[in-house]
Coordinates of C-alpha atoms and ligand atoms in Angstrom, one line a residue:
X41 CA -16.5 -8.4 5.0
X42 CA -13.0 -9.0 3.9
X43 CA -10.3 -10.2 6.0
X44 CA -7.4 -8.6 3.9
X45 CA -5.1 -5.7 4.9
X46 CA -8.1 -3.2 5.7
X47 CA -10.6 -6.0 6.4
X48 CA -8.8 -7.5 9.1
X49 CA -6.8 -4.6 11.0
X50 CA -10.8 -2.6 10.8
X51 CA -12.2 -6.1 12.8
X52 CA -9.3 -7.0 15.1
X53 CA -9.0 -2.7 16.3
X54 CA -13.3 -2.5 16.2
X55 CA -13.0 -5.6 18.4
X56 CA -9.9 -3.6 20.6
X57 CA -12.6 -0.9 21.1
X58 CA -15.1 -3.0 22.3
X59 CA -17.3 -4.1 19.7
X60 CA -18.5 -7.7 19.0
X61 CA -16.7 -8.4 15.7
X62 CA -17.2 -11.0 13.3
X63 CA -15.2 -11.1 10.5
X64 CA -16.2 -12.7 6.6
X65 CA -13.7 -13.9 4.3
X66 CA -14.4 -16.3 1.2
X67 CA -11.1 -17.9 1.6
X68 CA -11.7 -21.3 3.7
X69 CA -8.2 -21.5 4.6
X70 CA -7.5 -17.9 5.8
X71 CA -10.4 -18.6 7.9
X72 CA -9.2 -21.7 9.4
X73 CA -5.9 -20.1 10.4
X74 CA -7.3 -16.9 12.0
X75 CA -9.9 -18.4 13.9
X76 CA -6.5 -20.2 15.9
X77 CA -5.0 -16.6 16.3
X78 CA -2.7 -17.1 12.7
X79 CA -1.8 -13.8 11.0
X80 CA -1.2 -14.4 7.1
X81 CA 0.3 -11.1 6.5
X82 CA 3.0 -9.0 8.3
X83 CA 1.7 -6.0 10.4
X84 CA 2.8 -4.6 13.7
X85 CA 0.6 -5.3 16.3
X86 CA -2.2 -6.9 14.7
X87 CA -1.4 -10.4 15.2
X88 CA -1.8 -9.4 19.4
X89 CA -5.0 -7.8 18.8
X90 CA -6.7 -10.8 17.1
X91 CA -5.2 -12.8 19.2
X92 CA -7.0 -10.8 22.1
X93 CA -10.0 -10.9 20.5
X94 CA -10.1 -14.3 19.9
X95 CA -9.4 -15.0 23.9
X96 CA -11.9 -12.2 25.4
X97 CA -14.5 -13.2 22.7
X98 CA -15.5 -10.4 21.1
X99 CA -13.8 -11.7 17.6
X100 CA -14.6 -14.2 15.4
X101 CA -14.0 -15.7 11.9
X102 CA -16.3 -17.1 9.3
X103 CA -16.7 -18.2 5.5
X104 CA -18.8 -16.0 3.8
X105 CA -20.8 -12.8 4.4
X106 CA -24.0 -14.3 5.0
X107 CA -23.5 -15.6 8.3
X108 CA -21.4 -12.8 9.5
X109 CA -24.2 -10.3 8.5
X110 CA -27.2 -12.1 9.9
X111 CA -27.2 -10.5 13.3
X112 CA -25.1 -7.3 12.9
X113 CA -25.7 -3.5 13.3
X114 CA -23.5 -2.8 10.3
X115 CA -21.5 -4.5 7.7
X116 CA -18.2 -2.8 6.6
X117 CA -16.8 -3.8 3.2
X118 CA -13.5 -4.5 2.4
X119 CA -13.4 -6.3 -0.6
X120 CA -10.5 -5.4 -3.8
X121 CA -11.3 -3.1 -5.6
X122 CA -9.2 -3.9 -8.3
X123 CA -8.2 -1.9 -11.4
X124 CA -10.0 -3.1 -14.6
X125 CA -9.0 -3.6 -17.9
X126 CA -9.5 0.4 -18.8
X127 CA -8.0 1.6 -15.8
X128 CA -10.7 2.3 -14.4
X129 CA -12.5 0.6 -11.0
X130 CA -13.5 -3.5 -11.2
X131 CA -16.6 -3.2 -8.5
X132 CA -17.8 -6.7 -9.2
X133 CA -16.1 -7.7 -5.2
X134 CA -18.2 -5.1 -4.0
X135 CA -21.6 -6.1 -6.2
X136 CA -20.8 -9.9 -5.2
X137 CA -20.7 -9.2 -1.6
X138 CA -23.9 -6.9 -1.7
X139 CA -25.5 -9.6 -3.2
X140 CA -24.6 -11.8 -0.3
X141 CA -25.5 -9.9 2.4
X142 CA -28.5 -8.3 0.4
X143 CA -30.8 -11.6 1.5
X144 CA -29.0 -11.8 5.3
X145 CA -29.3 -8.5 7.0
X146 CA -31.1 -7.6 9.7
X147 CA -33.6 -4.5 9.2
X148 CA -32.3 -1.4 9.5
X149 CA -28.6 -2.3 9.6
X150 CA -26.1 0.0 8.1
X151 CA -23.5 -1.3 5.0
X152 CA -20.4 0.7 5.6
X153 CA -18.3 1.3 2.3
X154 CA -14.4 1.0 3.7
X155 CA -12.9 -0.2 -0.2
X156 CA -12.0 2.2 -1.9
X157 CA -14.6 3.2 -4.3
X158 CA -15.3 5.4 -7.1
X159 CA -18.1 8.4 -6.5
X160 CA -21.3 6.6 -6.9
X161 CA -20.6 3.4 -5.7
X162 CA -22.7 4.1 -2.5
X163 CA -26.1 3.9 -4.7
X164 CA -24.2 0.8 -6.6
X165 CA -24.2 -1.1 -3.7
X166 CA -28.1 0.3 -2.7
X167 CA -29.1 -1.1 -6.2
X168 CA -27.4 -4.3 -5.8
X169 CA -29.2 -5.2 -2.3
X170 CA -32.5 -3.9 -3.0
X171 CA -33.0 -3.0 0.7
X172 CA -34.9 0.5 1.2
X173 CA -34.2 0.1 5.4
X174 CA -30.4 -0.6 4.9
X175 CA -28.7 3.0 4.7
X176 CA -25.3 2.3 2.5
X177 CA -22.9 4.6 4.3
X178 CA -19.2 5.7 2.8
X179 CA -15.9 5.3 5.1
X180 CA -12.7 5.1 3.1
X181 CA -10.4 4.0 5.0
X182 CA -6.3 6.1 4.7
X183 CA -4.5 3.5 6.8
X184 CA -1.0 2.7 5.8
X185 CA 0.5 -1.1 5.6
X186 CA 3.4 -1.5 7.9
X187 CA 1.3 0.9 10.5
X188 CA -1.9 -0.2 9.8
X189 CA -3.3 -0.9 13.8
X190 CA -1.8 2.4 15.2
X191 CA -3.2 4.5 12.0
X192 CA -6.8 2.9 12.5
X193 CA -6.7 3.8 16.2
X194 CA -5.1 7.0 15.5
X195 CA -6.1 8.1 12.3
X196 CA -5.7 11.9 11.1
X197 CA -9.4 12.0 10.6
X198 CA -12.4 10.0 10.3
X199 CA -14.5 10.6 7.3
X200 CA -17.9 9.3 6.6
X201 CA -20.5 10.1 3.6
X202 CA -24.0 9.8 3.5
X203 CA -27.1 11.8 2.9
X204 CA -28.5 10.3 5.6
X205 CA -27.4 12.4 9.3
X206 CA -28.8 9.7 11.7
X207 CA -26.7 6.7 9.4
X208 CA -23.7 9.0 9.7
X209 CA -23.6 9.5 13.0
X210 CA -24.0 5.8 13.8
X211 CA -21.2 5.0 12.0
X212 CA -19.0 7.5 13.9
X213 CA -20.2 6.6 17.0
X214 CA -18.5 3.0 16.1
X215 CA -15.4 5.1 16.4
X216 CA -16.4 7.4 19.8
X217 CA -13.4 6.0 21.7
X218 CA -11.0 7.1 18.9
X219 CA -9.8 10.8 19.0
X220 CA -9.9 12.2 15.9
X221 CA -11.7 14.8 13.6
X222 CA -15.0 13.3 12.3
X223 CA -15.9 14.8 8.9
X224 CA -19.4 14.0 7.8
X225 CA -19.5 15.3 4.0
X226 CA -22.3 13.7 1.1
X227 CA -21.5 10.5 -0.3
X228 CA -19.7 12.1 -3.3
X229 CA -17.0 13.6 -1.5
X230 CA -16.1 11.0 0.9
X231 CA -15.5 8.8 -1.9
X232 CA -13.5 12.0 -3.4
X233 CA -11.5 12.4 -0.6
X234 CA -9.8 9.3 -0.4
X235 CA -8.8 8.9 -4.5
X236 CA -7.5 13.0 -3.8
X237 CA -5.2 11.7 -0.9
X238 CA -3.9 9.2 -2.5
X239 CA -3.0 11.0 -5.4
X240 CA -1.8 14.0 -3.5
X241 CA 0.6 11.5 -1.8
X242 CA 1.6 9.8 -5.3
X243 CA 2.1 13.7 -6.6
X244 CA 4.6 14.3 -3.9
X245 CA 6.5 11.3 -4.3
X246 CA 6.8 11.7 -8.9
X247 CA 7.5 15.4 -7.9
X248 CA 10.7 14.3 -5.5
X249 CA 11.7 11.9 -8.0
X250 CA 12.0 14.6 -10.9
X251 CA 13.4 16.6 -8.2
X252 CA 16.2 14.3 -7.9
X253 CA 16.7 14.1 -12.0
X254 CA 17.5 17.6 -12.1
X255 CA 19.7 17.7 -8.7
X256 CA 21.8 14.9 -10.3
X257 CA 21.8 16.9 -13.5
X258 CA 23.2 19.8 -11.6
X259 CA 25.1 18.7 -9.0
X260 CA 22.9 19.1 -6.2
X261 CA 21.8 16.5 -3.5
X262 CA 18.5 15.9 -3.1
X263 CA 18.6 14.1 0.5
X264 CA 19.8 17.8 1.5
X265 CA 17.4 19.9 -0.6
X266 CA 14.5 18.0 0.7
X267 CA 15.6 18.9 4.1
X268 CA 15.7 22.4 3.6
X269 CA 12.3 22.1 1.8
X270 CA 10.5 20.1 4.2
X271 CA 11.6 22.2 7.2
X272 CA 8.8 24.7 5.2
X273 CA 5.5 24.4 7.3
X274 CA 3.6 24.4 4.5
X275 CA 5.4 21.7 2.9
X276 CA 6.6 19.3 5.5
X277 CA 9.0 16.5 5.0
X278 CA 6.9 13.1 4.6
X279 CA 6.6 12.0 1.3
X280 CA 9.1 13.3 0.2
X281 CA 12.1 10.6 -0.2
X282 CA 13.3 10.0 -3.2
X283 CA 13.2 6.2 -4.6
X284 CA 12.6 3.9 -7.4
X285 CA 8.8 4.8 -7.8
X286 CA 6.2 4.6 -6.0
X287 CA 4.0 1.4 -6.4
X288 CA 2.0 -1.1 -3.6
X289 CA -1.8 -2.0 -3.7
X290 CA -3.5 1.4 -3.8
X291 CA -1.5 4.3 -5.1
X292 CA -1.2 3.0 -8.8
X293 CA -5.2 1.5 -9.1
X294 CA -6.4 4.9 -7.4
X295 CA -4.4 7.4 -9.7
X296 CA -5.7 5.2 -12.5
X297 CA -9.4 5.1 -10.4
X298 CA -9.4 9.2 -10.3
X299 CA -8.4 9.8 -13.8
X300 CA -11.1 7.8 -15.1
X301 CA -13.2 9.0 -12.3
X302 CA -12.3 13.0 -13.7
X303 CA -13.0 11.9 -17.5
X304 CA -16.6 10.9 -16.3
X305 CA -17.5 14.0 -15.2
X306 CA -16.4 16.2 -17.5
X307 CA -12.4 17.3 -16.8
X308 CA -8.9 15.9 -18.4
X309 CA -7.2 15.7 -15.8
X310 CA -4.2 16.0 -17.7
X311 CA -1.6 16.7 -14.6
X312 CA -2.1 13.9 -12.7
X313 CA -1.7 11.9 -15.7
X314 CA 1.8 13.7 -15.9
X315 CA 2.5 12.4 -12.1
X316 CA 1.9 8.6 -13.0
X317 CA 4.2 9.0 -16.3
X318 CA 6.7 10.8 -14.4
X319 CA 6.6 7.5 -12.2
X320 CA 6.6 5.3 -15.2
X321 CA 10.0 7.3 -16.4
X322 CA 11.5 7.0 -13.0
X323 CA 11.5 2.9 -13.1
X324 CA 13.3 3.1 -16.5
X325 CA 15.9 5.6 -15.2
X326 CA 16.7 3.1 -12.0
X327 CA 17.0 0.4 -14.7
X328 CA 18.8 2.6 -16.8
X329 CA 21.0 2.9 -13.7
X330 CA 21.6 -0.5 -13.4
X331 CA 23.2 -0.5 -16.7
X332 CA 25.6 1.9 -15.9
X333 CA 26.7 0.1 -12.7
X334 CA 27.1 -2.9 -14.8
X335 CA 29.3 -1.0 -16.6
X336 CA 27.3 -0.1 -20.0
X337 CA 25.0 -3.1 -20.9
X338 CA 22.9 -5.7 -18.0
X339 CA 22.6 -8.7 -21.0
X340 CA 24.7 -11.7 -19.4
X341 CA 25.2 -9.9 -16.0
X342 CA 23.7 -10.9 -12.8
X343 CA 22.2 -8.4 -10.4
X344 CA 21.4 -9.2 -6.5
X345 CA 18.4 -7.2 -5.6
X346 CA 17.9 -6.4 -1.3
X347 CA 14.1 -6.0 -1.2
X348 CA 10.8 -7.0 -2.9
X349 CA 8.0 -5.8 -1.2
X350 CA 6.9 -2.0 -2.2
X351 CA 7.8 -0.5 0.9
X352 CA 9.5 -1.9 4.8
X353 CA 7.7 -3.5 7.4
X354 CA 5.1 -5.2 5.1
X355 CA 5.3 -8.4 3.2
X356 CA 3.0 -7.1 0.5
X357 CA 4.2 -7.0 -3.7
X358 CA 1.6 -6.5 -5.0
X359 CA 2.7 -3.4 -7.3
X360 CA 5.8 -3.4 -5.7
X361 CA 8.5 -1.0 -7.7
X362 CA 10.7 -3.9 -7.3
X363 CA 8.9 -5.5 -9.6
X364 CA 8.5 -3.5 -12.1
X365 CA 12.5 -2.3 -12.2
X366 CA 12.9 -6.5 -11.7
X367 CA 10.6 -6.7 -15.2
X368 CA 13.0 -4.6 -17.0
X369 CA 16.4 -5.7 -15.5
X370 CA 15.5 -9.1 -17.4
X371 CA 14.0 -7.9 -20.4
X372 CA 17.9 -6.2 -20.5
X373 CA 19.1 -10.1 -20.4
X374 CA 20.2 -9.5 -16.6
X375 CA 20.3 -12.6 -14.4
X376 CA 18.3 -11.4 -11.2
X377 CA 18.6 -13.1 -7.5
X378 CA 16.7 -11.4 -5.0
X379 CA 15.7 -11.1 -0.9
X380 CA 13.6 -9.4 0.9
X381 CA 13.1 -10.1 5.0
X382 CA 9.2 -11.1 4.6
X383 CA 9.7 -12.6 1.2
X384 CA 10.5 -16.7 1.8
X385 CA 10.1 -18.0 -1.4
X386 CA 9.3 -17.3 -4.5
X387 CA 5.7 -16.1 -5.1
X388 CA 2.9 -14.4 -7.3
X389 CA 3.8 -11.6 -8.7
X390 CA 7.8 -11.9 -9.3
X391 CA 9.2 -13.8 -12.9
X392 CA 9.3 -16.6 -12.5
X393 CA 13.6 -16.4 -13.9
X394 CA 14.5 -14.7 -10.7
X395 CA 15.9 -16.9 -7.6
X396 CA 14.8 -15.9 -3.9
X397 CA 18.2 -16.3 -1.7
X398 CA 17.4 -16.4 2.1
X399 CA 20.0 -13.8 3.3
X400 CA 21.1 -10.7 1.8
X401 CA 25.1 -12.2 1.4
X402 CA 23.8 -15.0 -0.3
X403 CA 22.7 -13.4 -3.2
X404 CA 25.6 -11.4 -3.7
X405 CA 27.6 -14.3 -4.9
X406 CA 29.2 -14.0 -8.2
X407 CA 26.9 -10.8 -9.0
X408 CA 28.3 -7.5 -10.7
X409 CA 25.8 -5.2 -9.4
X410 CA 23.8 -4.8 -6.4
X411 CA 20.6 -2.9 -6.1
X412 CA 18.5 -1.4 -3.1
X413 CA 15.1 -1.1 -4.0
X414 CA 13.3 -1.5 -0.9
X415 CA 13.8 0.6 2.8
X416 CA 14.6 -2.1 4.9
X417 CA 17.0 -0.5 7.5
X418 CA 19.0 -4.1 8.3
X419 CA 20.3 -3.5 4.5
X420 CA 22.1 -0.9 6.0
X421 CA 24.2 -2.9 9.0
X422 CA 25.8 -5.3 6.2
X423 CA 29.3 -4.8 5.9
X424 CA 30.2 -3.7 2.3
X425 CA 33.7 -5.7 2.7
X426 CA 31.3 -8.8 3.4
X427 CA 29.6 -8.0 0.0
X428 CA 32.5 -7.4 -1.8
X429 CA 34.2 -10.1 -0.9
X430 CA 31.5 -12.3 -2.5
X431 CA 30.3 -9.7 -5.6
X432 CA 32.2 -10.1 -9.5
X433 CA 31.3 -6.7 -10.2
X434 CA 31.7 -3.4 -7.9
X435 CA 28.4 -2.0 -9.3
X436 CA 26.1 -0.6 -6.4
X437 CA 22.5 1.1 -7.2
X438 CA 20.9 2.4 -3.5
X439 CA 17.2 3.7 -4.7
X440 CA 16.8 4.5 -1.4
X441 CA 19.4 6.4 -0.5
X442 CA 19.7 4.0 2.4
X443 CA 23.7 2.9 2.5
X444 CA 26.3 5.1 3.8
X445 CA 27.7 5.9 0.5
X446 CA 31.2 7.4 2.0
X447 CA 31.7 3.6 3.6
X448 CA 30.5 1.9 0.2
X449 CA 32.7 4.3 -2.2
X450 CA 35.5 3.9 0.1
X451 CA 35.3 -0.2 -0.3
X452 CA 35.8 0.1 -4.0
X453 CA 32.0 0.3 -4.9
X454 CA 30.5 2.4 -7.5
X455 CA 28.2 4.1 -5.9
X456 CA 24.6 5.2 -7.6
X457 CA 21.9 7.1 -5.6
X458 CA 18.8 8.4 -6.6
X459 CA 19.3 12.4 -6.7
X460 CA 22.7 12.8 -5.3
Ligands
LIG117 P1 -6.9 -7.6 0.3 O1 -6.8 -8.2 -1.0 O2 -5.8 -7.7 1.2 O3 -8.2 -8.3 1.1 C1 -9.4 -8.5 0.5 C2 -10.1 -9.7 1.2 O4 -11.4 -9.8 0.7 C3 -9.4 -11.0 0.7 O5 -9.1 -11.8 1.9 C4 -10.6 -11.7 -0.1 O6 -10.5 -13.1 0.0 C5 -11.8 -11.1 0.6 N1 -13.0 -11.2 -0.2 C6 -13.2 -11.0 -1.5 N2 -14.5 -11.1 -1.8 C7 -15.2 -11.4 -0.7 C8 -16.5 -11.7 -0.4 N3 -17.5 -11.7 -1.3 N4 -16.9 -11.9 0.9 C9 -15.9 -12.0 1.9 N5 -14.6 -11.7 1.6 C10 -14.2 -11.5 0.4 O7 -7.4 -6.1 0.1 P2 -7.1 -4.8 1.0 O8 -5.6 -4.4 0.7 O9 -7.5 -5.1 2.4 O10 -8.0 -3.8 0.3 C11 -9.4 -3.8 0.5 C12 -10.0 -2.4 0.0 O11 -9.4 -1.4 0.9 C13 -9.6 -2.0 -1.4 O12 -10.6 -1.2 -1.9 C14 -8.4 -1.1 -1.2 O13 -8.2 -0.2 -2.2 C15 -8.8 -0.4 0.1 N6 -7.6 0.1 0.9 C16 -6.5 -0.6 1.0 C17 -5.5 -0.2 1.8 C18 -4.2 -0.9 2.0 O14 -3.2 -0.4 2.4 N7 -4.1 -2.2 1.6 C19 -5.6 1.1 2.5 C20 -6.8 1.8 2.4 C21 -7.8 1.3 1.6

C-alpha cells in the first residue's frame, strides 16, 4: 500500500522473489504510468524489475487499497509518515489506509507495518481496523535511495515485531529466499530499532561535520583523519564524509520522530538534540562559506549551485541540504542558478527565485561563486578552465570535498572545502 520509494522497490523485489504482488497507490496517474512499466523516480534497477513483473505477471497496479487487499495474505504499508507540526510523527496516512483496508481483508491476513513508525503504532493501526483475526505485524524497512533494489534483496538484517510468533514468522518466510539475519523482537523494539539507526547514522554524519570545524580550525584535513579513523574496526569508514548536512526524506523527521518518541516515555534525550543542532549550525557555516568565496558579502552576487537532490543517484529533495543552504544563500540577497542531473525543471520544494540551467556550464555564466552541494561524481570531470572561462568571480565552495582542489587552486580558484 504505497507505491513510493519503499512502497514500490518492497512490491517490484517481493514480485522478483516470487510472490504475486499487487501494488495500491491513491495517485490515479502514478498508477496509469506503472501499470505500462513507467518509473516516476530514479533508482537503479527498479525500473527492470517492474518491468519484469509486469511481463511474467506476478505485478500489478491499482488505485486504492481496497482492491489490492481483498484477496491478499498480507498487506505491507508504506504510506508518509510525515513529521507533524510538533515534531513529532503525523500517522493519519497510516490510520487512512487502515481504514481502507479495515472493511477489505480477507480473514486472517497479516498488515505488515514497513513506514516508519513511532513505538505503538502497531496497536494504532489494530484500533483503527477493528479486526481481532488480522495480526498487525512491524517491519521497518533500512533501505537506502540510490540503492534501494540491491539493499531490499540484500539487506544487513531483517527485522520484524510482533507478539504474535506464528505472524512473525509468516512475515519472514515472505523473505526465505533473501539471506540475511532475521531478528524477531516485540513490537516496541522493532519500531525502536529503525528511529535508533537512523539516528546513529545522522550522529555519525553531525559528529564528522564538527570534526571538520575543528580540523579547519587547526590545520588538519579531515578527508585524511577520517581515513585513519575509519581504518578502526570498530569505527569503520561509512558515514563518515564530511558535507553540507545531512538532510533527505527520513533522517531529519526520524531524529525529530525519536526525540519526541524519548520525551513520551520518560528521558530528555538531550544528546541527540545536540546532533540535529550541530546539523542546523553546519548549513549556516556552508552559507557562511559562501560569503567568504564571494569575497565578504553574497547581497547582489550570483552563485551556480551543482546539485539539488540530498544525496547522488536519486532524484529525490525532499529535505535536501541543498535546499536548505539554497534558503539562506537568498535570504543573503544572492542570486542562485542551479543543476542537478535528475533535476529538469524547477519543482516543489526549491524557491521559487532560483533558475534550473540544464548543464552544469550553463549556470556558471556570469556567477562569482560556485558551490558543490551534492556527490554527483560527473561534477568532478568538468574542466575548471571551462568554468572559469564562463564565471565573474573565482569563488569555489566543494561541500563535498569532491573536486581536485590542486587542479581548481591551480586555475585561479579559491578553493573552500569542508574540513580541509
Ligand atoms: P513516498 O512519499 O515516496 O511514497 C508514499 C506513497 O504512498 C505515495 O505514492 C502516496 O501517494 C501513497 N499513499 C498515501 N496514502 C495512501 C493510501 N491511503 N493508499 C495507497 N497509497 C497511499 O514515501 P516513501 O519515501 O516511500 O516512505 C514511506 C515510508 O517508508 C515512510 O514512513 C518513510 O519514513 C519510510 N522509509 C522511507 C525510506 C526512504 O528512503 N524513502 C527508507 C526507509 C523507510
Amino acid at each position: 500500500i504505497g507505491t513510493g520509494y519503499v512502497g514500490l522497490t518492497t512490491g517490484a523485489c517481493l514480485a522478483h522473489l516470487g510472490h504475486d504482488v499487487v501494488c495500491a497507490d491513491i495517485d490515479e496517474e502514478k498508477v496509469a504510468g506503472l501499470s505500462r512499466g513507467e518509473v516516476p523516480i530514479v533508482e537503479e534497477g527498479l525500473g527492470d524489475l517492474v518491468v519484469e513483473g509486469i511481463a511474467n505477471g506476478r505485478l500489478r497496479f491499482v488505485v486504492g487499497s481496497f482492491e489490492a487487499v481483498s484477496d491478499c495474505q498480507a498487506a505491507f504499508l508504506c504510506v508518509p509518515t510525515p513529521q507533524g507540526g510538533d515534531g513529532s510523527v503525523d500517522l493519519s496516512f497510516i490510520e487512512t489506509a487502515a481504514a481502507e483496508m479495515a472493511e477489505a481483508m480477507p480473514p486472517d491476513a497479516l498488515v505488515v507495518n514497513k513506514s516508519t513508525v513511532p513505538v505503538g503504532s502497531t496497536q494504532v493501526v489494530e484500533r483503527v481496523m477493528q479486526r481481532r483475526d488480522v495480526a498487525v505485524v512491524s517491519n521497518p524497512e533500512f533501505l537506502r535511495e540510490g540503492s534501494a533494489v540491491q539493499d531490499f534483496l540484500f539487506p544487513d538484517r531483517i527485522v520484524i515485531g510482533s507478539d504474535d510468533r506464528a505472524a512473525a514468522e509468516k512475515v519472514a518466510s515472505f523473505y526465505d529466499s533473501v539471506e540475511a539475519p532475521v531478528l524477531i523482537t516485540d513490537p516496541a523494539s522493532a519500531e525502536t530499532i529503525k528511529y535508533a539507526s537512523n539516528a546513529f547514522l545522522a550522529t555519525k554524519l553531525s559528529f564528522v561535520n564538527a570534526l571538520a570545524a575543528v580540523c579547519e580550525g587547526v590545520g588538519a584535513d579531515v578527508n585524511d583523519v577520517v581515513k585513519g579513523l575509519g581504518y578502526d574496526r570498530r569505527i569503520g569508514h561509512q558515514y563518515l564524509q564530511p558535507g553540507p548536512g545531512w538532510g533527505g526524506s527520513c533522517f531529519p523527521k526520524d531524529t525529530s520522530a525519536l526525540l519526541h518518541i524519548a520525551e513520551s516515555g520518560g528521558y530528555d534525550f538531550r544528546f541527540l538534540g545536540g546532533v540535529i543542532a550541530v546539523n542546523e549550525e553546519q548549513f549556516s557555516r556552508v552559507a557562511e562559506k559562501a560569503r567568504h568565496a564571494a569575497g565578504g558579502a553574497l547581497a547582489g552576487s550570483t552563485v551556480a549551485v551543482w546539485g539539488l537532490t540530498f544525496k547522488a543517484g536519486t532524484d529525490d529533495m525532499r529535505d535536501s541540504p541543498a535546499l536548505s543552504v539554497i534558503d539562506r544563500l537568498l535570504a543573503d540577497g544572492a542570486t542562485v542558478r542551479a543543476f542537478d542531473p535528475t533535476v529538469a525543471a524547477h519543482r516543489g520544494g526549491l524557491d521559487e527565485r532560483v533558475e534550473v540551467g540544464t548543464d552544469p556550464l550553463a549556470v556558471c555564466g556570469g556567477a562569482h561563486v560556485l558551490m558543490v552541494l551534492t556527490e554527483w561524481s560527473e561534477f568532478a570531470d568538468v574542466e575548471p578552465d571551462d568554468v572559469a572561462a564562463l564565471m565573474a568571480g573565482r569563488g569555489l565552495v566543494d561541500t563535498r570535498n569532491l573536486l581536485d582542489r590542486d587542479a581548481w587552486t591551480g586555475r585561479g580558484f579559491d578553493y573552500y572545502g569542508i574540513g580541509r
